[in-house]
């Protein structure tokens, strides 16, 4: 089994770093003889095992799937491609790095050189076969083998047609190379536009972040000023309340002093009144005593008028009666 045509170009186009994003799909499974399914399995194993076929790419991470000629199996292949893209992300092909990053022309890339090498090898092989046929044809002509000469002529014509197709393929490759270069130029132009847009976007984002930071600083400063104002108002309110409390305290102290003065004056007045009452009572007591004496004297005088014999007998006022009157007057 020979390697697939231009497979080396595919390997060079992808590069080792992109092998994990490649799906190697086998086909024509629906044409195999169902009685000997092991033939297809053996061919698939040979493709995977041999390095000149799919071995290197399979070892590098490429997956091998089967397309059975049905819609479901085709959908399975597409699902695997989407899954690889989601899990591994985008992949940079080797030819992209060579064309864009390294600035190579298409024919200088690894894939271009591989394709040219294979074309040159195919041309050399064809030319060698043509030369062999020409030599055989000349030999047959010398042997006058017209039938064989016709056969060789037919084969020669077939090989010439094949060479013509190879020439046409080279022309198409050159046209594709030119188109590829135009696409690369357009891609580079778009990449430059994207880089400019991205740079402007980053500048806008940086400006927005600066403005946002400035706004946050302004808000923080305003909040601090509001808090300081509130603290100042609270301090003034507390000072006012303290002032009012001190004024109230002074007022209460003044009222207390006034009340103490009033109470002291009232107590002094009460004391004076009591003293006055005591003096009046003392005066009354003294007056009563005097009145008692006077009354005793008067009483004794009256008794004398009724008992002249007693006064006359003793020649004066009876001392006992006088003492009695004074004593009783003192008790009053």
mmCIF file of C-alpha atoms in Angstrom:
data_model
loop_
_atom_site.group_PDB
_atom_site.id
_atom_site.type_symbol
_atom_site.label_atom_id
_atom_site.label_comp_id
_atom_site.label_asym_id
_atom_site.label_seq_id
_atom_site.Cartn_x
_atom_site.Cartn_y
_atom_site.Cartn_z
ATOM 1 C CA UNK A 1 0.000 0.000 0.000
ATOM 2 C CA UNK A 2 1.465 3.333 -1.120
ATOM 3 C CA UNK A 3 1.219 6.556 0.904
ATOM 4 C CA UNK A 4 -1.622 8.919 -0.044
ATOM 5 C CA UNK A 5 -0.584 11.424 -2.746
ATOM 6 C CA UNK A 6 0.802 14.740 -1.415
ATOM 7 C CA UNK A 7 0.333 13.556 2.185
ATOM 8 C CA UNK A 8 3.757 14.988 3.044
ATOM 9 C CA UNK A 9 2.426 18.393 1.999
ATOM 10 C CA UNK A 10 -0.477 18.051 4.442
ATOM 11 C CA UNK A 11 1.908 17.186 7.271
ATOM 12 C CA UNK A 12 4.111 20.177 6.445
ATOM 13 C CA UNK A 13 1.069 22.449 6.108
ATOM 14 C CA UNK A 14 -0.287 21.554 9.557
ATOM 15 C CA UNK A 15 2.926 21.317 11.562
ATOM 16 C CA UNK A 16 3.464 19.202 14.671
ATOM 17 C CA UNK A 17 1.826 21.763 16.984
ATOM 18 C CA UNK A 18 -1.482 21.403 15.130
ATOM 19 C CA UNK A 19 -1.586 17.591 14.919
ATOM 20 C CA UNK A 20 -3.937 17.488 17.918
ATOM 21 C CA UNK A 21 -6.536 19.473 15.920
ATOM 22 C CA UNK A 22 -6.511 17.132 12.881
ATOM 23 C CA UNK A 23 -9.092 14.446 12.099
ATOM 24 C CA UNK A 24 -7.839 11.659 9.803
ATOM 25 C CA UNK A 25 -10.949 10.232 8.172
ATOM 26 C CA UNK A 26 -11.132 6.893 6.328
ATOM 27 C CA UNK A 27 -13.842 6.173 3.780
ATOM 28 C CA UNK A 28 -15.198 3.515 1.410
ATOM 29 C CA UNK A 29 -16.150 1.276 4.296
ATOM 30 C CA UNK A 30 -19.489 0.668 2.598
ATOM 31 C CA UNK A 31 -17.691 -0.926 -0.397
ATOM 32 C CA UNK A 32 -15.869 -3.589 1.610
ATOM 33 C CA UNK A 33 -16.915 -7.188 1.480
ATOM 34 C CA UNK A 34 -18.973 -7.792 4.626
ATOM 35 C CA UNK A 35 -17.750 -11.362 4.778
ATOM 36 C CA UNK A 36 -14.165 -10.276 5.389
ATOM 37 C CA UNK A 37 -14.395 -7.129 7.595
ATOM 38 C CA UNK A 38 -10.904 -7.779 8.930
ATOM 39 C CA UNK A 39 -9.437 -6.495 5.631
ATOM 40 C CA UNK A 40 -10.563 -2.944 6.352
ATOM 41 C CA UNK A 41 -9.416 -3.179 9.966
ATOM 42 C CA UNK A 42 -5.986 -4.369 8.866
ATOM 43 C CA UNK A 43 -5.598 -1.526 6.353
ATOM 44 C CA UNK A 44 -6.640 1.031 8.985
ATOM 45 C CA UNK A 45 -4.139 -0.381 11.500
ATOM 46 C CA UNK A 46 -1.417 -0.208 8.841
ATOM 47 C CA UNK A 47 -2.235 3.457 8.145
ATOM 48 C CA UNK A 48 -1.973 4.277 11.857
ATOM 49 C CA UNK A 49 1.137 2.175 12.554
ATOM 50 C CA UNK A 50 3.439 3.215 9.696
ATOM 51 C CA UNK A 51 5.229 6.572 10.022
ATOM 52 C CA UNK A 52 5.224 7.175 6.246
ATOM 53 C CA UNK A 53 1.439 7.080 6.386
ATOM 54 C CA UNK A 54 -0.512 8.429 9.403
ATOM 55 C CA UNK A 55 1.782 7.187 12.162
ATOM 56 C CA UNK A 56 3.527 10.477 12.898
ATOM 57 C CA UNK A 57 0.313 12.516 12.946
ATOM 58 C CA UNK A 58 -1.528 9.923 15.033
ATOM 59 C CA UNK A 59 1.353 9.850 17.527
ATOM 60 C CA UNK A 60 1.253 13.681 17.588
ATOM 61 C CA UNK A 61 -2.419 13.707 18.642
ATOM 62 C CA UNK A 62 -4.444 13.348 15.430
ATOM 63 C CA UNK A 63 -7.583 11.218 15.704
ATOM 64 C CA UNK A 64 -8.668 8.586 13.198
ATOM 65 C CA UNK A 65 -12.387 8.233 12.466
ATOM 66 C CA UNK A 66 -14.449 6.294 9.958
ATOM 67 C CA UNK A 67 -16.925 7.750 7.504
ATOM 68 C CA UNK A 68 -19.323 4.944 6.667
ATOM 69 C CA UNK A 69 -20.991 6.791 3.798
ATOM 70 C CA UNK A 70 -24.003 7.771 5.945
ATOM 71 C CA UNK A 71 -25.305 11.077 7.259
ATOM 72 C CA UNK A 72 -24.985 9.964 10.900
ATOM 73 C CA UNK A 73 -21.332 8.984 10.554
ATOM 74 C CA UNK A 74 -20.609 12.282 8.783
ATOM 75 C CA UNK A 75 -22.319 14.117 11.660
ATOM 76 C CA UNK A 76 -20.120 12.156 14.074
ATOM 77 C CA UNK A 77 -16.998 13.366 12.268
ATOM 78 C CA UNK A 78 -18.217 16.978 12.396
ATOM 79 C CA UNK A 79 -19.059 16.659 16.120
ATOM 80 C CA UNK A 80 -15.510 15.424 16.808
ATOM 81 C CA UNK A 81 -14.064 18.437 14.963
ATOM 82 C CA UNK A 82 -16.250 20.830 16.986
ATOM 83 C CA UNK A 83 -15.378 19.060 20.235
ATOM 84 C CA UNK A 84 -11.633 19.320 19.515
ATOM 85 C CA UNK A 85 -12.019 23.016 18.726
ATOM 86 C CA UNK A 86 -13.901 23.643 21.995
ATOM 87 C CA UNK A 87 -11.489 21.640 24.151
ATOM 88 C CA UNK A 88 -8.167 22.675 22.589
ATOM 89 C CA UNK A 89 -9.045 26.122 21.250
ATOM 90 C CA UNK A 90 -7.703 27.541 18.022
ATOM 91 C CA UNK A 91 -4.551 26.148 16.420
ATOM 92 C CA UNK A 92 -1.915 28.040 14.455
ATOM 93 C CA UNK A 93 -0.920 26.058 11.352
ATOM 94 C CA UNK A 94 2.716 25.816 10.390
ATOM 95 C CA UNK A 95 2.039 27.434 7.017
ATOM 96 C CA UNK A 96 0.371 30.381 8.777
ATOM 97 C CA UNK A 97 3.450 30.939 10.934
ATOM 98 C CA UNK A 98 5.679 30.760 7.848
ATOM 99 C CA UNK A 99 3.533 33.061 5.714
ATOM 100 C CA UNK A 100 2.563 35.656 8.343
ATOM 101 C CA UNK A 101 5.163 35.588 11.104
ATOM 102 C CA UNK A 102 8.217 34.683 9.007
ATOM 103 C CA UNK A 103 7.075 36.462 5.816
ATOM 104 C CA UNK A 104 7.814 33.530 3.492
ATOM 105 C CA UNK A 105 6.321 33.145 0.052
ATOM 106 C CA UNK A 106 4.150 30.096 -0.520
ATOM 107 C CA UNK A 107 6.762 28.217 -2.549
ATOM 108 C CA UNK A 108 9.316 28.750 0.259
ATOM 109 C CA UNK A 109 7.139 27.244 2.973
ATOM 110 C CA UNK A 110 7.516 23.655 4.116
ATOM 111 C CA UNK A 111 4.225 22.666 2.506
ATOM 112 C CA UNK A 112 5.155 24.413 -0.787
ATOM 113 C CA UNK A 113 8.552 22.763 -0.880
ATOM 114 C CA UNK A 114 7.004 19.380 -0.091
ATOM 115 C CA UNK A 115 4.439 19.727 -2.865
ATOM 116 C CA UNK A 116 7.135 20.840 -5.317
ATOM 117 C CA UNK A 117 9.318 17.944 -4.233
ATOM 118 C CA UNK A 118 6.524 15.470 -4.805
ATOM 119 C CA UNK A 119 5.697 17.064 -8.160
ATOM 120 C CA UNK A 120 9.324 16.923 -9.212
ATOM 121 C CA UNK A 121 9.569 13.312 -8.029
ATOM 122 C CA UNK A 122 6.391 12.429 -9.925
ATOM 123 C CA UNK A 123 7.687 14.178 -13.041
ATOM 124 C CA UNK A 124 11.002 12.411 -12.743
ATOM 125 C CA UNK A 125 9.215 9.097 -12.305
ATOM 126 C CA UNK A 126 6.999 9.810 -15.285
ATOM 127 C CA UNK A 127 9.918 10.938 -17.409
ATOM 128 C CA UNK A 128 11.793 7.819 -16.441
ATOM 129 C CA UNK A 129 8.826 5.689 -17.392
ATOM 130 C CA UNK A 130 8.492 7.609 -20.672
ATOM 131 C CA UNK A 131 12.144 7.095 -21.416
ATOM 132 C CA UNK A 132 11.790 3.418 -20.672
ATOM 133 C CA UNK A 133 8.764 3.244 -22.922
ATOM 134 C CA UNK A 134 10.574 5.164 -25.635
ATOM 135 C CA UNK A 135 13.506 2.802 -25.409
ATOM 136 C CA UNK A 136 11.186 -0.194 -25.469
ATOM 137 C CA UNK A 137 9.279 1.352 -28.350
ATOM 138 C CA UNK A 138 12.486 1.886 -30.314
ATOM 139 C CA UNK A 139 13.569 -1.642 -29.585
ATOM 140 C CA UNK A 140 10.226 -3.003 -30.651
ATOM 141 C CA UNK A 141 10.312 -0.885 -33.764
ATOM 142 C CA UNK A 142 13.641 -2.350 -34.559
ATOM 143 C CA UNK A 143 12.092 -5.781 -34.125
ATOM 144 C CA UNK A 144 9.230 -4.738 -36.386
ATOM 145 C CA UNK A 145 6.687 -5.545 -33.736
ATOM 146 C CA UNK A 146 3.995 -3.205 -34.949
ATOM 147 C CA UNK A 147 1.419 -4.396 -32.413
ATOM 148 C CA UNK A 148 3.716 -3.837 -29.518
ATOM 149 C CA UNK A 149 4.734 -0.520 -31.001
ATOM 150 C CA UNK A 150 1.102 0.551 -31.046
ATOM 151 C CA UNK A 151 0.713 -0.522 -27.462
ATOM 152 C CA UNK A 152 3.782 1.440 -26.493
ATOM 153 C CA UNK A 153 2.529 4.394 -28.467
ATOM 154 C CA UNK A 154 -0.753 4.226 -26.573
ATOM 155 C CA UNK A 155 1.067 4.083 -23.285
ATOM 156 C CA UNK A 156 3.307 6.938 -24.384
ATOM 157 C CA UNK A 157 0.284 9.014 -25.244
ATOM 158 C CA UNK A 158 -1.208 8.229 -21.843
ATOM 159 C CA UNK A 159 1.967 9.298 -20.087
ATOM 160 C CA UNK A 160 2.164 12.455 -22.188
ATOM 161 C CA UNK A 161 -1.392 13.273 -21.236
ATOM 162 C CA UNK A 162 -0.436 12.664 -17.637
ATOM 163 C CA UNK A 163 2.529 15.034 -18.019
ATOM 164 C CA UNK A 164 0.208 17.579 -19.568
ATOM 165 C CA UNK A 165 -2.088 17.231 -16.563
ATOM 166 C CA UNK A 166 0.897 17.697 -14.274
ATOM 167 C CA UNK A 167 1.794 20.875 -16.173
ATOM 168 C CA UNK A 168 -1.766 22.085 -15.843
ATOM 169 C CA UNK A 169 -1.599 21.271 -12.145
ATOM 170 C CA UNK A 170 1.579 23.325 -11.843
ATOM 171 C CA UNK A 171 -0.198 26.220 -13.532
ATOM 172 C CA UNK A 172 -3.116 25.894 -11.140
ATOM 173 C CA UNK A 173 -0.659 25.704 -8.245
ATOM 174 C CA UNK A 174 1.012 28.906 -9.465
ATOM 175 C CA UNK A 175 -2.405 30.579 -9.731
ATOM 176 C CA UNK A 176 -3.275 29.316 -6.271
ATOM 177 C CA UNK A 177 0.042 30.653 -5.005
ATOM 178 C CA UNK A 178 -0.734 34.066 -6.426
ATOM 179 C CA UNK A 179 -4.205 34.004 -4.954
ATOM 180 C CA UNK A 180 -2.757 32.849 -1.644
ATOM 181 C CA UNK A 181 -0.358 35.763 -1.624
ATOM 182 C CA UNK A 182 -3.247 38.151 -2.288
ATOM 183 C CA UNK A 183 -5.162 36.581 0.553
ATOM 184 C CA UNK A 184 -2.122 36.911 2.797
ATOM 185 C CA UNK A 185 -1.825 40.601 1.896
ATOM 186 C CA UNK A 186 -5.521 41.077 2.631
ATOM 187 C CA UNK A 187 -5.118 39.132 5.869
ATOM 188 C CA UNK A 188 -2.157 41.259 6.918
ATOM 189 C CA UNK A 189 -4.163 44.400 6.132
ATOM 190 C CA UNK A 190 -7.092 43.121 8.209
ATOM 191 C CA UNK A 191 -4.678 42.086 10.971
ATOM 192 C CA UNK A 192 -3.233 45.604 11.014
ATOM 193 C CA UNK A 193 -6.749 47.072 11.145
ATOM 194 C CA UNK A 194 -7.647 44.700 13.949
ATOM 195 C CA UNK A 195 -4.455 45.557 15.859
ATOM 196 C CA UNK A 196 -5.238 49.273 15.489
ATOM 197 C CA UNK A 197 -8.828 48.751 16.606
ATOM 198 C CA UNK A 198 -7.640 46.605 19.506
ATOM 199 C CA UNK A 199 -5.075 49.247 20.514
ATOM 200 C CA UNK A 200 -7.739 51.961 20.380
ATOM 201 C CA UNK A 201 -10.071 49.751 22.391
ATOM 202 C CA UNK A 202 -7.365 49.186 25.018
ATOM 203 C CA UNK A 203 -6.700 52.927 25.144
ATOM 204 C CA UNK A 204 -10.428 53.552 25.583
ATOM 205 C CA UNK A 205 -10.555 50.920 28.311
ATOM 206 C CA UNK A 206 -7.540 52.509 30.014
ATOM 207 C CA UNK A 207 -9.184 55.935 29.807
ATOM 208 C CA UNK A 208 -12.382 54.468 31.211
ATOM 209 C CA UNK A 209 -10.452 52.854 34.080
ATOM 210 C CA UNK A 210 -8.705 56.153 34.824
ATOM 211 C CA UNK A 211 -12.021 57.997 34.770
ATOM 212 C CA UNK A 212 -13.574 55.319 36.953
ATOM 213 C CA UNK A 213 -10.685 55.556 39.432
ATOM 214 C CA UNK A 214 -10.954 59.373 39.456
ATOM 215 C CA UNK A 215 -14.692 59.130 39.997
ATOM 216 C CA UNK A 216 -14.169 56.666 42.848
ATOM 217 C CA UNK A 217 -11.631 59.045 44.408
ATOM 218 C CA UNK A 218 -14.044 61.958 44.059
ATOM 219 C CA UNK A 219 -16.862 59.921 45.596
ATOM 220 C CA UNK A 220 -14.604 58.843 48.468
ATOM 221 C CA UNK A 221 -13.529 62.467 49.034
ATOM 222 C CA UNK A 222 -17.149 63.638 48.932
ATOM 223 C CA UNK A 223 -18.211 60.942 51.371
ATOM 224 C CA UNK A 224 -15.348 61.965 53.682
ATOM 225 C CA UNK A 225 -16.389 65.607 53.458
ATOM 226 C CA UNK A 226 -19.996 64.674 54.203
ATOM 227 C CA UNK A 227 -18.882 62.582 57.155
ATOM 228 C CA UNK A 228 -16.628 65.395 58.406
ATOM 229 C CA UNK A 229 -19.551 67.821 58.045
ATOM 230 C CA UNK A 230 -21.817 65.435 59.917
ATOM 231 C CA UNK A 231 -19.175 65.009 62.628
ATOM 232 C CA UNK A 232 -18.817 68.802 62.853
ATOM 233 C CA UNK A 233 -22.582 69.238 63.097
ATOM 234 C CA UNK A 234 -22.744 66.501 65.710
ATOM 235 C CA UNK A 235 -19.909 68.169 67.646
ATOM 236 C CA UNK A 236 -21.680 71.519 67.479
ATOM 237 C CA UNK A 237 -24.930 69.887 68.592
ATOM 238 C CA UNK A 238 -23.155 68.264 71.528
ATOM 239 C CA UNK A 239 -21.471 71.552 72.396
ATOM 240 C CA UNK A 240 -24.846 73.294 72.263
ATOM 241 C CA UNK A 241 -26.399 70.606 74.456
ATOM 242 C CA UNK A 242 -23.428 70.898 76.835
ATOM 243 C CA UNK A 243 -23.823 74.659 76.909
ATOM 244 C CA UNK A 244 -27.560 74.351 77.569
ATOM 245 C CA UNK A 245 -26.869 71.760 80.280
ATOM 246 C CA UNK A 246 -24.323 74.068 81.904
ATOM 247 C CA UNK A 247 -26.775 76.979 81.697
ATOM 248 C CA UNK A 248 -29.500 74.771 83.187
ATOM 249 C CA UNK A 249 -27.100 73.684 85.914
ATOM 250 C CA UNK A 250 -26.231 77.315 86.654
ATOM 251 C CA UNK A 251 -29.940 78.196 86.717
ATOM 252 C CA UNK A 252 -30.689 75.321 89.070
ATOM 253 C CA UNK A 253 -27.727 76.325 91.246
ATOM 254 C CA UNK A 254 -29.043 79.896 91.324
ATOM 255 C CA UNK A 255 -32.515 78.644 92.210
ATOM 256 C CA UNK A 256 -31.018 76.464 94.949
ATOM 257 C CA UNK A 257 -29.088 79.406 96.380
ATOM 258 C CA UNK A 258 -32.198 81.623 96.200
ATOM 259 C CA UNK A 259 -34.265 78.914 97.848
ATOM 260 C CA UNK A 260 -31.622 78.501 100.553
ATOM 261 C CA UNK A 261 -31.595 82.243 101.071
ATOM 262 C CA UNK A 262 -35.409 82.300 101.160
ATOM 263 C CA UNK A 263 -35.432 79.357 103.576
ATOM 264 C CA UNK A 264 -32.806 81.035 105.738
ATOM 265 C CA UNK A 265 -34.792 84.257 105.750
ATOM 266 C CA UNK A 266 -37.974 82.347 106.533
ATOM 267 C CA UNK A 267 -36.218 80.493 109.326
ATOM 268 C CA UNK A 268 -34.859 83.771 110.640
ATOM 269 C CA UNK A 269 -38.339 85.310 110.497
ATOM 270 C CA UNK A 270 -39.808 82.297 112.285
ATOM 271 C CA UNK A 271 -37.075 82.558 114.922
ATOM 272 C CA UNK A 272 -37.755 86.257 115.334
ATOM 273 C CA UNK A 273 -41.472 85.622 115.595
ATOM 274 C CA UNK A 274 -40.888 82.892 118.165
ATOM 275 C CA UNK A 275 -38.620 85.165 120.099
ATOM 276 C CA UNK A 276 -41.228 87.909 119.905
ATOM 277 C CA UNK A 277 -43.898 85.478 121.084
ATOM 278 C CA UNK A 278 -41.631 84.345 123.891
ATOM 279 C CA UNK A 279 -40.998 87.949 124.913
ATOM 280 C CA UNK A 280 -44.705 88.732 124.735
ATOM 281 C CA UNK A 281 -45.481 85.658 126.779
ATOM 282 C CA UNK A 282 -42.823 86.643 129.320
ATOM 283 C CA UNK A 283 -44.267 90.124 129.457
ATOM 284 C CA UNK A 284 -47.744 88.698 129.929
ATOM 285 C CA UNK A 285 -46.485 86.412 132.654
ATOM 286 C CA UNK A 286 -44.839 89.344 134.381
ATOM 287 C CA UNK A 287 -47.977 91.406 133.928
ATOM 288 C CA UNK A 288 -50.122 88.693 135.391
ATOM 289 C CA UNK A 289 -47.814 88.440 138.332
ATOM 290 C CA UNK A 290 -48.094 92.149 138.929
ATOM 291 C CA UNK A 291 -51.844 91.987 138.562
ATOM 292 C CA UNK A 292 -51.893 89.128 141.039
ATOM 293 C CA UNK A 293 -50.009 91.164 143.581
ATOM 294 C CA UNK A 294 -52.268 94.095 143.028
ATOM 295 C CA UNK A 295 -55.303 91.847 143.265
ATOM 296 C CA UNK A 296 -53.983 90.280 146.477
ATOM 297 C CA UNK A 297 -53.494 93.644 147.996
ATOM 298 C CA UNK A 298 -56.997 94.694 147.045
ATOM 299 C CA UNK A 299 -58.384 91.452 148.357
ATOM 300 C CA UNK A 300 -56.601 91.833 151.602
ATOM 301 C CA UNK A 301 -57.941 95.374 151.933
ATOM 302 C CA UNK A 302 -61.469 94.126 151.498
ATOM 303 C CA UNK A 303 -61.005 91.449 154.072
ATOM 304 C CA UNK A 304 -59.788 94.020 156.472
ATOM 305 C CA UNK A 305 -62.950 95.995 156.201
ATOM 306 C CA UNK A 306 -64.919 92.961 157.272
ATOM 307 C CA UNK A 307 -62.606 91.813 159.989
ATOM 308 C CA UNK A 308 -61.428 94.930 161.642
ATOM 309 C CA UNK A 309 -61.085 93.107 164.854
ATOM 310 C CA UNK A 310 -58.351 90.928 163.447
ATOM 311 C CA UNK A 311 -56.447 93.849 161.923
ATOM 312 C CA UNK A 312 -56.896 95.866 164.971
ATOM 313 C CA UNK A 313 -55.906 93.007 167.215
ATOM 314 C CA UNK A 314 -52.534 92.625 165.538
ATOM 315 C CA UNK A 315 -52.116 96.249 164.684
ATOM 316 C CA UNK A 316 -51.692 95.765 160.840
ATOM 317 C CA UNK A 317 -52.138 93.443 157.848
ATOM 318 C CA UNK A 318 -51.895 89.789 158.547
ATOM 319 C CA UNK A 319 -48.598 88.551 157.027
ATOM 320 C CA UNK A 320 -49.983 85.162 156.293
ATOM 321 C CA UNK A 321 -52.600 86.568 154.081
ATOM 322 C CA UNK A 322 -50.118 88.686 152.298
ATOM 323 C CA UNK A 323 -47.800 85.739 151.745
ATOM 324 C CA UNK A 324 -50.689 83.664 150.544
ATOM 325 C CA UNK A 325 -51.656 86.238 147.974
ATOM 326 C CA UNK A 326 -48.079 86.603 146.694
ATOM 327 C CA UNK A 327 -47.693 82.817 146.413
ATOM 328 C CA UNK A 328 -50.893 82.363 144.558
ATOM 329 C CA UNK A 329 -50.060 85.266 142.312
ATOM 330 C CA UNK A 330 -46.696 83.626 141.484
ATOM 331 C CA UNK A 331 -48.445 80.435 140.538
ATOM 332 C CA UNK A 332 -50.614 82.350 138.151
#
